[in-house]
Amino acid sequence: MKNIFTKAEKFTEPQKFKKLGLYPYFVQFSATIGSRTSIQGKETIMLGSNNYMGLTSHPEMLKAAKNAIDQFGTGCTGSRLLNGTLDLHNEMEEKLSKFLEYDDTIAFSTGFQVNIGIIGALTTKKDYVISDEKNHASIIDGCRLSKAKTIVYKHNDPQDLEKKLRELPKEAGKLLITEGVFSIEGDLAPLKEITEIAHQYNAKVMIDDAHATGVLGEHGEGTPNHLGLKKDDVDILSGTFSKSFASIGGFASASEEVINYLKHTARSFLFSASMPPASCASVIKATELIKNGDDMRENLRNLLKRYRKGLVDAGFNTVYSESAIVPIIVGEQVKNFQLWRGLLDNGVYTNPYMIPAVPIGHELLRSSIIATHSKRDIDEALEIIENVGRSLKIIS
Ligand SMILES: Cc1ncc(COP(=O)(O)O)c(C=O)c1O
């Protein structure tokens, strides 16, 4: 008889890398994860977080979160639909709608829940979801959970998108989903071309802008604003609070009708407890700080220029993007882990990516810059990366 635990008993890959001293996961941090942090008492430059605007330790964020706990307690113990809506949730959604210039907004308890909730709620088995091949796992799972047929187009390829759309029945309902900034390599979607083609074929457009809200756009509104799109070009703009907003939760902004529908039908919204008060208060404060954060964004852009130039001059293979994410392509799993380990031992934290997140032969370290890094942080990190990369013969 089949024992479903057999695969778990045979799963020894982590032990193999632990024995080699190269296991890179569940690293334990013992301080705020800011531009520098502490790992086992050792100060480490943080190049591996999504805290792009550096707000996790901003004094006004801490104050807002603490006040919310004093006023509302530690949790809501219920779904938004029933006993889990505080003044704070509504205020947060209103502030986001105003900031992103949409009629209305729905806030979920994580960004993952946004994607697994929305796609299935909006589509039926007669519809099609058209999805970029490099979309995030939460979008892929959202497609799997929906009854609609999923059509995958080549990464950032408007021509392939058009070809795929042309083959679909004209009268069928269609939802196109792409990330604004792709989460691993930080490259931007060509949104002007993509949205134009999508609307030509009557597809509604949803942009997951998890890695761009706060970072890109005139005042941090995200990729559509950064690329000069008009409000009507994007039907649903979604994102997460776990990155630039330095909190937890996720959102989608759209028309009043769509948000009203999602608030009564998205299962991951209806059947899950609402965001805790301190998280909502942090998001409200972060929205204000992001909106007024032009100086922080300017600093981030300058640091990124310095960091990318340093890597390229040293001979590393990186992918150019205007986002805060900078990949260092290594192309081999063990070497990738060795680079990660060498950097950590010398005081730099990054995140290694391997299959299934990236294809075999494209293993990379994902690094990212925070607006509160200093030039000294960047220069020190570059020196370490160059030295370790040279000793491992990743660069010559
Ligand atoms: C593009 C994208 N969408 C959604 C998510 C999920 O967000 P959360 O961490 O809030 O669940 C992530 C997280 O990494 C992401 O990169």
Coordinates of C-alpha atoms and ligand atoms in Angstrom, one line a residue:
M1 CA 0.0 0.0 0.0
K2 CA 1.3 3.5 -0.9
N3 CA 2.7 5.5 2.0
I4 CA 2.3 9.1 1.2
F5 CA 5.2 10.0 3.7
T6 CA 7.7 8.0 1.7
K7 CA 8.7 11.0 -0.4
A8 CA 9.3 13.0 2.8
E9 CA 11.5 10.2 4.2
K10 CA 13.5 10.2 0.9
F11 CA 13.8 14.0 0.8
T12 CA 17.4 14.5 1.9
E13 CA 18.6 17.4 -0.3
P14 CA 18.7 19.9 2.6
Q15 CA 20.8 17.6 4.7
K16 CA 23.2 17.2 1.9
F17 CA 23.8 20.9 1.7
K18 CA 23.9 21.3 5.5
K19 CA 26.7 18.7 5.7
L20 CA 28.7 20.8 3.1
G21 CA 28.0 24.0 5.2
L22 CA 26.2 25.4 2.2
Y23 CA 22.5 25.3 3.3
P24 CA 21.2 28.8 2.7
Y25 CA 17.7 28.8 4.1
F26 CA 16.0 29.8 7.4
V27 CA 18.9 32.0 8.4
Q28 CA 18.2 33.5 11.8
F29 CA 18.4 37.2 12.1
S30 CA 18.7 38.7 15.6
A31 CA 17.9 42.4 14.9
T32 CA 15.6 44.6 12.8
I33 CA 16.1 43.7 9.2
G34 CA 17.1 47.1 8.0
S35 CA 20.0 48.2 5.8
R36 CA 22.3 46.4 8.2
T37 CA 21.3 43.7 10.5
S38 CA 22.7 41.1 12.9
I39 CA 23.2 37.4 12.2
Q40 CA 24.4 35.4 15.2
G41 CA 25.7 38.7 16.7
K42 CA 27.6 39.6 13.5
E43 CA 26.8 42.9 11.8
T44 CA 25.8 42.1 8.2
I45 CA 25.0 44.4 5.2
M46 CA 21.5 43.5 4.1
L47 CA 21.3 43.0 0.3
G48 CA 18.5 40.4 0.5
S49 CA 15.3 42.1 1.7
N50 CA 12.3 43.6 0.0
N51 CA 12.3 46.5 2.5
Y52 CA 13.0 48.8 -0.5
M53 CA 12.1 52.1 1.2
G54 CA 13.8 51.1 4.5
L55 CA 10.6 51.7 6.5
T56 CA 10.8 48.6 8.8
S57 CA 12.5 50.7 11.5
H58 CA 11.3 54.2 10.6
P59 CA 10.4 56.0 13.9
E60 CA 6.9 57.1 12.6
M61 CA 6.1 53.5 11.6
L62 CA 7.0 52.2 15.0
K63 CA 4.9 54.8 16.7
A64 CA 1.9 54.2 14.4
A65 CA 2.1 50.4 15.0
K66 CA 2.5 50.8 18.8
N67 CA -0.5 53.2 19.0
A68 CA -2.7 50.8 17.0
I69 CA -1.9 48.0 19.4
D70 CA -2.7 50.2 22.4
Q71 CA -6.0 51.3 20.8
F72 CA -7.2 48.1 19.1
G73 CA -5.2 45.2 20.6
T74 CA -3.1 42.6 18.8
G75 CA -5.5 40.9 16.4
C76 CA -9.0 41.0 14.9
T77 CA -9.9 37.3 15.2
G78 CA -12.3 37.3 12.3
S79 CA -12.9 37.8 8.6
R80 CA -13.4 41.3 7.2
L81 CA -16.9 40.3 6.2
L82 CA -17.9 39.6 9.8
N83 CA -16.2 40.7 13.0
G84 CA -12.8 41.7 11.4
T85 CA -13.2 45.2 10.0
L86 CA -11.8 48.1 12.1
D87 CA -11.9 51.8 11.3
L88 CA -8.2 51.2 10.4
H89 CA -9.0 48.8 7.5
N90 CA -11.4 51.2 5.9
E91 CA -9.0 54.1 6.4
M92 CA -6.2 52.1 4.9
E93 CA -8.2 51.2 1.8
E94 CA -9.4 54.7 1.3
K95 CA -5.9 56.1 1.5
L96 CA -4.6 53.5 -1.0
S97 CA -7.4 54.3 -3.5
K98 CA -6.6 58.0 -3.3
F99 CA -2.8 57.4 -3.6
L100 CA -3.2 55.0 -6.6
E101 CA -6.1 57.0 -8.1
Y102 CA -8.6 54.1 -8.3
D103 CA -12.3 54.2 -7.2
D104 CA -11.8 51.6 -4.5
T105 CA -9.4 49.1 -2.9
I106 CA -9.7 45.7 -1.2
A107 CA -7.0 44.6 1.4
F108 CA -6.2 40.9 1.9
S109 CA -4.1 39.5 4.7
T110 CA -1.2 38.6 2.4
G111 CA -0.2 39.4 -1.2
F112 CA -0.4 35.6 -2.0
Q113 CA -4.1 35.7 -1.0
V114 CA -4.7 38.5 -3.4
N115 CA -3.8 36.4 -6.4
I116 CA -5.3 33.1 -5.2
G117 CA -8.6 35.0 -4.4
I118 CA -9.1 37.4 -7.3
I119 CA -8.4 35.3 -10.4
G120 CA -10.9 32.6 -9.4
A121 CA -13.5 35.1 -8.3
L122 CA -13.5 37.0 -11.5
T123 CA -13.4 34.1 -14.0
T124 CA -15.5 31.1 -15.0
K125 CA -14.8 27.9 -16.9
K126 CA -15.7 29.7 -20.2
D127 CA -13.0 32.4 -19.6
Y128 CA -9.3 32.6 -20.2
V129 CA -6.5 33.8 -18.0
I130 CA -3.4 35.0 -20.0
S131 CA -0.3 34.9 -17.9
D132 CA 3.4 35.8 -18.4
E133 CA 5.6 32.7 -18.1
K134 CA 7.6 34.3 -15.3
N135 CA 4.7 35.3 -13.1
H136 CA 5.0 34.7 -9.4
A137 CA 3.9 31.4 -7.8
S138 CA 0.8 33.1 -6.2
I139 CA -0.4 34.0 -9.7
I140 CA 0.3 30.5 -11.0
D141 CA -1.6 29.1 -8.1
G142 CA -4.4 31.6 -8.6
C143 CA -4.7 30.3 -12.2
R144 CA -4.7 26.7 -10.9
L145 CA -7.5 27.5 -8.5
S146 CA -9.7 29.3 -11.0
K147 CA -11.9 27.3 -13.4
A148 CA -10.8 29.4 -16.4
K149 CA -8.3 28.0 -18.9
T150 CA -4.8 29.4 -18.5
I151 CA -2.7 30.5 -21.5
V152 CA 0.9 31.3 -20.8
Y153 CA 2.8 33.7 -23.1
K154 CA 6.6 34.1 -23.4
H155 CA 8.2 36.3 -20.8
N156 CA 7.7 40.0 -21.7
D157 CA 6.9 39.2 -25.3
P158 CA 4.1 41.3 -26.8
Q159 CA 4.3 39.5 -30.1
D160 CA 3.7 36.1 -28.5
L161 CA 1.0 37.6 -26.4
E162 CA -0.8 38.9 -29.5
K163 CA -0.4 35.5 -31.2
K164 CA -2.0 33.8 -28.2
L165 CA -4.8 36.3 -27.9
R166 CA -5.6 36.0 -31.6
E167 CA -6.2 32.3 -31.3
L168 CA -8.8 32.7 -28.5
P169 CA -12.6 32.9 -29.2
K170 CA -13.5 36.5 -29.7
E171 CA -16.5 36.5 -27.4
A172 CA -14.8 34.7 -24.4
G173 CA -14.0 36.6 -21.2
K174 CA -10.2 37.3 -20.8
L175 CA -8.0 38.4 -17.9
L176 CA -4.4 39.2 -18.7
I177 CA -2.0 39.2 -15.7
T178 CA 1.6 40.3 -15.5
E179 CA 3.9 41.6 -12.8
G180 CA 5.0 45.2 -13.2
V181 CA 8.5 44.5 -12.0
F182 CA 9.5 40.8 -12.0
S183 CA 10.3 39.5 -8.6
I184 CA 13.6 37.6 -9.2
E185 CA 15.5 39.6 -11.9
G186 CA 13.8 42.9 -11.4
D187 CA 13.1 43.5 -15.1
L188 CA 10.1 45.6 -16.0
A189 CA 7.1 44.4 -18.2
P190 CA 6.6 46.4 -21.4
L191 CA 3.3 47.6 -20.1
K192 CA 2.5 50.1 -22.9
E193 CA 2.6 47.4 -25.6
I194 CA 1.0 44.7 -23.4
T195 CA -2.0 46.7 -22.2
E196 CA -2.6 48.1 -25.7
I197 CA -2.7 44.5 -27.2
A198 CA -4.8 43.2 -24.3
H199 CA -7.5 45.8 -24.7
Q200 CA -7.5 45.4 -28.5
Y201 CA -8.6 41.8 -27.8
N202 CA -11.0 42.8 -25.1
A203 CA -8.9 41.4 -22.2
K204 CA -9.1 43.0 -18.8
V205 CA -5.7 43.8 -17.4
M206 CA -4.4 43.1 -13.9
I207 CA -0.9 44.2 -12.9
D208 CA 0.8 42.7 -9.8
D209 CA 3.1 45.6 -8.8
A210 CA 4.4 44.0 -5.6
H211 CA 8.0 45.1 -6.2
A212 CA 7.3 48.5 -7.7
T213 CA 4.8 50.3 -5.4
G214 CA 6.8 52.8 -3.4
V215 CA 9.9 52.4 -5.6
L216 CA 8.8 53.4 -9.1
G217 CA 6.5 56.1 -10.4
E218 CA 6.4 59.9 -9.9
H219 CA 5.6 59.5 -6.2
G220 CA 5.9 55.7 -5.8
E221 CA 2.6 54.8 -7.5
G222 CA 4.4 52.0 -9.3
T223 CA 5.2 50.7 -12.8
P224 CA 2.2 51.9 -14.8
N225 CA 2.8 55.5 -13.6
H226 CA 6.6 55.0 -14.2
L227 CA 6.0 53.9 -17.8
G228 CA 3.5 56.7 -18.5
L229 CA 0.3 54.6 -18.7
K230 CA -3.1 56.2 -18.2
K231 CA -5.4 55.1 -15.4
D232 CA -7.8 53.3 -17.8
D233 CA -5.0 51.1 -19.2
V234 CA -4.9 49.0 -16.0
D235 CA -8.2 47.6 -14.8
I236 CA -6.8 46.1 -11.6
L237 CA -3.6 47.2 -9.9
S238 CA -2.5 44.9 -7.1
G239 CA 0.4 44.6 -4.7
T240 CA 1.7 43.6 -1.3
F241 CA 2.3 45.3 2.0
S242 CA 5.3 43.0 2.7
K243 CA 7.8 45.0 0.8
S244 CA 8.0 48.8 0.5
F245 CA 5.1 49.1 3.0
A246 CA 7.2 47.3 5.6
S247 CA 4.1 45.4 6.9
I248 CA 2.1 42.4 5.9
G249 CA -1.0 42.1 3.7
G250 CA -1.9 42.8 0.1
F251 CA -4.3 44.9 -2.0
A252 CA -6.1 45.3 -5.2
S253 CA -7.4 48.6 -6.5
A254 CA -10.1 48.8 -9.3
S255 CA -13.5 50.2 -10.0
E256 CA -16.1 50.4 -7.3
E257 CA -18.1 47.5 -8.9
V258 CA -15.2 45.1 -9.2
I259 CA -14.0 45.8 -5.6
N260 CA -17.6 45.4 -4.3
Y261 CA -17.8 42.0 -6.1
L262 CA -14.4 40.8 -4.8
K263 CA -15.4 41.8 -1.3
H264 CA -18.3 39.4 -1.5
T265 CA -16.8 36.6 -3.5
A266 CA -13.0 36.2 -3.2
R267 CA -12.6 33.2 -1.0
S268 CA -9.2 34.0 0.4
F269 CA -10.7 37.3 1.6
L270 CA -13.9 35.9 3.0
F271 CA -12.6 32.8 4.7
S272 CA -9.4 34.2 6.4
A273 CA -8.9 36.6 9.3
S274 CA -8.2 40.3 8.6
M275 CA -5.0 42.1 8.9
P276 CA -4.0 42.9 12.5
P277 CA -4.3 46.5 13.7
A278 CA -0.5 47.2 13.9
S279 CA -0.1 46.1 10.3
C280 CA -2.9 48.3 9.1
A281 CA -1.6 51.3 10.9
S282 CA 1.9 50.7 9.5
V283 CA 0.4 50.6 6.0
I284 CA -1.4 53.9 6.5
K285 CA 1.8 55.5 7.7
A286 CA 3.9 53.9 5.0
T287 CA 1.5 55.2 2.3
E288 CA 2.1 58.7 3.6
L289 CA 5.8 58.3 3.8
I290 CA 6.0 56.7 0.3
K291 CA 3.9 59.5 -1.2
N292 CA 6.3 62.1 0.4
G293 CA 9.4 60.0 -0.3
D294 CA 10.8 61.6 -3.4
D295 CA 14.2 62.1 -1.6
M296 CA 14.3 58.5 -0.5
R297 CA 13.6 57.4 -4.1
E298 CA 16.3 59.7 -5.4
N299 CA 18.7 58.2 -3.0
L300 CA 17.7 54.7 -3.9
R301 CA 18.2 55.4 -7.6
N302 CA 21.7 56.9 -7.0
L303 CA 22.7 53.9 -4.8
L304 CA 21.5 51.5 -7.5
K305 CA 23.5 53.2 -10.2
R306 CA 26.6 52.9 -8.0
Y307 CA 25.9 49.3 -7.1
R308 CA 25.2 48.1 -10.6
K309 CA 28.2 49.9 -12.1
G310 CA 30.4 48.3 -9.4
L311 CA 29.2 44.8 -10.2
V312 CA 29.4 45.3 -14.0
D313 CA 32.9 46.9 -13.7
A314 CA 34.0 43.9 -11.6
G315 CA 32.8 41.5 -14.4
F316 CA 29.6 40.1 -12.9
N317 CA 26.7 39.2 -15.1
T318 CA 23.7 41.2 -14.0
V319 CA 20.4 42.0 -15.7
Y320 CA 19.7 45.7 -16.2
S321 CA 16.5 47.0 -14.7
E322 CA 15.3 50.3 -13.2
S323 CA 13.9 48.5 -10.1
A324 CA 15.7 47.9 -6.7
I325 CA 16.4 44.3 -7.6
V326 CA 19.8 43.4 -9.0
P327 CA 20.5 39.7 -9.8
I328 CA 24.0 38.3 -9.9
I329 CA 23.9 35.4 -12.4
V330 CA 26.1 32.5 -11.4
G331 CA 24.7 29.7 -13.5
E332 CA 25.5 26.7 -11.3
Q333 CA 23.9 25.5 -8.1
V334 CA 26.8 24.6 -5.9
K335 CA 28.9 27.6 -7.0
N336 CA 25.8 29.8 -6.3
F337 CA 25.6 28.4 -2.8
Q338 CA 29.4 28.9 -2.4
L339 CA 29.1 32.5 -3.4
W340 CA 26.2 33.0 -1.0
R341 CA 28.1 31.4 1.9
G342 CA 31.3 33.3 1.1
L343 CA 29.4 36.6 1.1
L344 CA 27.6 35.8 4.4
D345 CA 30.9 34.8 6.1
N346 CA 32.3 38.1 5.1
G347 CA 29.3 40.2 6.2
V348 CA 26.9 40.5 3.2
Y349 CA 23.5 38.8 3.1
T350 CA 21.9 37.9 -0.3
N351 CA 19.3 35.3 -1.4
P352 CA 20.2 32.4 -3.6
Y353 CA 17.7 31.2 -6.3
M354 CA 17.7 27.8 -7.9
I355 CA 15.2 25.5 -9.7
P356 CA 12.2 25.7 -9.7
A357 CA 12.4 29.5 -9.2
V358 CA 14.9 29.8 -12.1
P359 CA 15.8 27.3 -14.8
I360 CA 18.8 25.1 -14.4
G361 CA 21.9 27.0 -15.6
H362 CA 20.5 30.3 -14.6
E363 CA 21.1 30.0 -10.8
L364 CA 21.6 33.4 -9.3
L365 CA 21.9 35.5 -6.2
R366 CA 19.1 38.0 -5.9
S367 CA 20.3 41.2 -4.3
S368 CA 18.4 44.4 -3.7
I369 CA 19.1 47.9 -2.5
I370 CA 17.3 49.8 0.3
A371 CA 16.8 53.6 0.2
T372 CA 18.4 53.8 3.6
H373 CA 21.7 52.1 2.6
S374 CA 24.7 54.5 2.7
K375 CA 27.3 54.8 0.0
R376 CA 29.7 53.1 2.5
D377 CA 27.3 50.1 2.7
I378 CA 27.4 49.8 -1.1
D379 CA 31.1 50.2 -1.5
E380 CA 31.9 47.8 1.4
A381 CA 29.5 45.2 -0.1
L382 CA 30.9 45.6 -3.6
E383 CA 34.4 45.0 -2.3
I384 CA 33.3 41.8 -0.5
I385 CA 31.4 40.6 -3.5
E386 CA 34.3 41.2 -5.8
N387 CA 36.8 39.5 -3.5
V388 CA 34.6 36.4 -3.0
G389 CA 33.6 36.2 -6.6
R390 CA 37.3 36.3 -7.7
S391 CA 38.3 33.6 -5.2
L392 CA 35.5 31.4 -6.5
K393 CA 36.6 32.2 -10.1
I394 CA 33.1 33.5 -10.9
I395 CA 34.9 36.6 -12.2
S396 CA 38.5 36.7 -13.3
Ligands
LIG1 C1 4.9 39.4 -7.5 C2 4.5 39.0 -6.2 N1 3.2 38.8 -5.9 C3 2.8 38.4 -4.7 C4 3.6 38.1 -3.7 C5 3.1 37.6 -2.4 O1 3.2 38.6 -1.5 P1 3.1 38.4 0.1 O2 4.5 38.2 0.6 O3 2.4 39.6 0.6 O4 2.3 37.1 0.3 C6 5.0 38.2 -3.9 C7 5.9 37.9 -2.8 O5 7.1 37.6 -3.0 C8 5.5 38.7 -5.2 O6 6.7 38.8 -5.4

